[in-house]
Amino acid sequence: MNSPEPLAVTSNKKGAQVPEPVLYAKREPVFNRRIDGPFRRFKWFIMAVTLAIYYITPWLRWDRGSYAPDQAVLIDLAHRRFYMFGIEIWPHEFYFVAGMLIMAGIGLFLVTSAVGRAWCGYACPQTVWTDLFQHVDRLIDGDRNARFRLYKAPWGPSKIARRLLKWTIYLAISFATGGAWILYFADAPSLFRDFFSGQAAPIAYVTVAILTTTTFVLGGFMREQVCIYMCPWPRIQTAMLDEKSLIVTYKDWRGEPRGSVKKAEKSPDSFGDCIDCGQCVAVCPTGIDIREGPQIGCITCALCIDACDRVMKEVGRPRGLIDYATLDDCKREAAGETPRPVWRSLLHPRTLIYTGVWAAIGLALLFALGTRSRTQITVAPDRNPPYMLLSDGSVRNAYTVKLRNMESRPRDMEIALTGLPNAKMWSDDMPREEAVRAMTRKVPADSTDIVRLYVVAPDGTPAQEFSFAVHSLDEKGETDSTETNFEAPETSE
Amino acid sequence: MANKRIDEATGVETVGHEWDGIEELNTPLPRWWLWSFYACIVFAIGYCIVYPAWPLLSHGTEGVLGWTSRGQLASEMNAEEARREPIMEALAATPIEKLPDNPGLMRAAIEGGRAAFKVNCVQCHGAGAAGSPGYPNLNDDDWLWGGDLKTIETTLIHGIRQPGDDQTRFSQMPAFGRDGILTSQQIGQVTQYVQSLSGKAKPNAAGAQIFADNCASCHGSDGRGMRQFGAPNLADAIWFYGGSPAAITRQITTPNHGVMPSWGGRLDPATIKMLAAYVHSLGGGEDFEEVAPQAENASATETHEQP
């Protein structure tokens, strides 16, 4: 590669120092320092909760009787079923999943509106796994300075050994990450056994291999590059944040001009609170300097708040030089007004509107879930030919009827003709002589009974609408019906 | 033109263009992006070596794997063929009368027949098998030669009036008008009588006499047809060549004689069984009767003895 060194400096015509434009920038490695504080502890807590949910969920059992799987959360792609505790979703009920995805989307808007990029800072898998991998770095290579020294050190046996050890741990974590993912798509205990005895489906191994690789690369090496260059969410957030959004802010009117404690002692009143110790930069997992203002690299994890508060306490100055604040509050505070309490910033109209929309969708989904029927009928009339004249002059129409029994037990269901007087029906597994107005079908557990029905009406019956009605012959007595057409030749009489 | 300047807030040079006061920083791309770009180029070169890629004058580069989309199609078709082989073997080995005893095989036969029908039969019988004047409707309950599985299979194998097949189904209604057997007045009378059989006209004695003398030998004294001759039932609501007086008169004067090819030499026995099962499933299929039942069904039984 014959590219210019970054920051090569030349002069332009006016004589000012202009950096030569560089086309490509090398990633600056981040060696973030260990820090403790309320936000760090909160991050530990979130990490524990999210990882626990991720790893424990597939192992939870849920009794659904002998006709359905007993895994509490299962995305059964092969059988087109989605199980979530007491809820079972069929493919035609996918709007529940769509509704949940919309809620997740609006939920992100809501969180952004209320507390800024909290998703990025605490709950995003990229953040959680990067955090995890950075702890591995610390465990193997030591804290910030040790890691920096090792990075600069020439490759030798000890560095190679440390790197190999670290990458092995990366790989183990990555494998555990990708491995747990597939457990959501099949019975976890048997898949786990099959996987390690080489019996699982090839797609299981391929999925694990892909997810292991992505975790290893994105969590182990790409890290903040994902947030800055690859993820669309920070870009969207830059459009969504406004002066009323809670962000991590350096209060420059209080901190500037920066000066060390010694300088400040020598000439009081000429320096701000910032002692320029660089701790906020040292602890940052994305390697930015928060004092440069809001920027795309800031995931608002608030570790710099922990670091700065600790320093302020040591030098005996009030905490909150770097703090969660809205830009509006910053202006107010800079103008000497008393800062509003943080919770006030949560209650601005945009947040309330998002909350309302989010809750409305949630309530609508809950209502739909509570009132949905587990018995369903759909009908597809034969279109070619639309009707059929029989030798006795009567008119026959044919229908493909689907009866859905969405309960995990076999049920008897009765299909009946509603309307179309004098008409009778028979199925293709019985003779026409036994045609009836209502018939009982045995529908197996959790499945669809597809039956071809012939409906026959006497000569002269005009084309008209009628319905197939179904009701389950059990204690629930669920009903459903669907309207369809009976076609007949045009009568000239 | 380009007015490059250093942005004050960031210290980064702009690209030099301005849109309504909005400028763009010339931020360097990350180096890894460059490497992934090179990796894509390497991948593309590898792809060109392994797979067919470059069009040349007469044919394209073939790629070292030897993969072609036609080859893939062929292998998938072979795999499908292999999957169907046991079904086809079972079908070939099962006499069609025994097919209903094996519901799984019956279902497979109906589905296979549905596909074979689309290829071989729709040209005359229509995509919905509803036929048209002169081409029988296969959905209804009226059969010229019989509607049980075995009879349908026989019709399929040997066809109707197929020259060169000595077992083909054959019937020929005389041309009563053209050959001068009946006068046009007599034809008018018998037309009215035929219409009366299904209640569409008043019975007339002259027509009844002409019918008894000339038609009953094939169509039966009650006009209900005879399947061993392929003589249509004239007393029901279904008309092969049309039920209007004009159509009936035309058929008596100069009858149409449709031809169905014999499929025995063109399709393999298993496919013919599938077609028979499909046609039988369309809603008018009759049960196969093994023992001679009551006298009124005698004609149906005789149909099974058809050569």
mmCIF file of C-alpha atoms in Angstrom, chain A residues 1 3 18 21-26 222 225 229-230 384-385 388-391 393 396 432 454, chain B residues 6 13 26 28-32 34 127-128 130 137 139-141 236-238 281-284:
data_model
loop_
_atom_site.group_PDB
_atom_site.id
_atom_site.type_symbol
_atom_site.label_atom_id
_atom_site.label_comp_id
_atom_site.label_asym_id
_atom_site.label_seq_id
_atom_site.Cartn_x
_atom_site.Cartn_y
_atom_site.Cartn_z
ATOM 1 C CA MET A 1 0.000 0.000 0.000
ATOM 2 C CA SER A 3 -1.003 5.629 0.876
ATOM 3 C CA VAL A 18 -4.144 21.846 6.181
ATOM 4 C CA PRO A 21 -6.729 14.419 2.858
ATOM 5 C CA VAL A 22 -6.437 10.726 3.565
ATOM 6 C CA LEU A 23 -8.762 8.319 1.862
ATOM 7 C CA TYR A 24 -8.607 5.558 4.431
ATOM 8 C CA ALA A 25 -8.191 5.680 8.162
ATOM 9 C CA LYS A 26 -6.809 2.883 10.270
ATOM 10 C CA MET A 222 -14.910 -4.689 14.913
ATOM 11 C CA GLN A 225 -16.670 0.204 14.137
ATOM 12 C CA TYR A 229 -19.927 2.610 10.265
ATOM 13 C CA MET A 230 -22.208 -0.400 9.936
ATOM 14 C CA ASN A 384 -63.300 -24.100 -13.177
ATOM 15 C CA PRO A 385 -65.994 -25.229 -13.714
ATOM 16 C CA MET A 388 -71.890 -28.498 -12.672
ATOM 17 C CA LEU A 389 -75.207 -29.722 -14.030
ATOM 18 C CA LEU A 390 -76.064 -33.243 -12.846
ATOM 19 C CA SER A 391 -78.090 -35.790 -14.754
ATOM 20 C CA GLY A 393 -81.037 -31.503 -13.501
ATOM 21 C CA ARG A 396 -73.593 -28.950 -8.011
ATOM 22 C CA ARG A 432 -74.072 -38.539 -2.661
ATOM 23 C CA TYR A 454 -70.008 -30.866 -2.983
ATOM 24 C CA ILE B 6 -11.590 23.182 6.690
ATOM 25 C CA GLU B 13 -11.754 19.200 5.152
ATOM 26 C CA ASN B 26 -14.393 14.460 3.545
ATOM 27 C CA PRO B 28 -11.806 9.016 5.464
ATOM 28 C CA LEU B 29 -13.242 5.568 5.020
ATOM 29 C CA PRO B 30 -12.160 2.974 7.546
ATOM 30 C CA ARG B 31 -9.274 0.887 6.288
ATOM 31 C CA TRP B 32 -11.124 -2.393 6.934
ATOM 32 C CA LEU B 34 -10.991 -1.143 1.831
ATOM 33 C CA ALA B 127 -58.625 -27.277 -17.697
ATOM 34 C CA GLY B 128 -61.506 -27.916 -15.306
ATOM 35 C CA ALA B 130 -65.838 -29.576 -17.800
ATOM 36 C CA ASN B 137 -67.805 -33.245 -19.028
ATOM 37 C CA ASN B 139 -67.141 -33.852 -13.431
ATOM 38 C CA ASP B 140 -70.773 -34.904 -13.683
ATOM 39 C CA ASP B 141 -72.507 -38.163 -12.907
ATOM 40 C CA ASP B 236 -81.591 -36.943 -18.141
ATOM 41 C CA ALA B 237 -80.633 -33.271 -18.057
ATOM 42 C CA ILE B 238 -77.250 -33.715 -19.694
ATOM 43 C CA SER B 281 -62.171 -38.172 -8.175
ATOM 44 C CA LEU B 282 -63.834 -35.242 -9.922
ATOM 45 C CA GLY B 283 -67.174 -35.863 -8.291
ATOM 46 C CA GLY B 284 -68.938 -38.321 -10.591
#
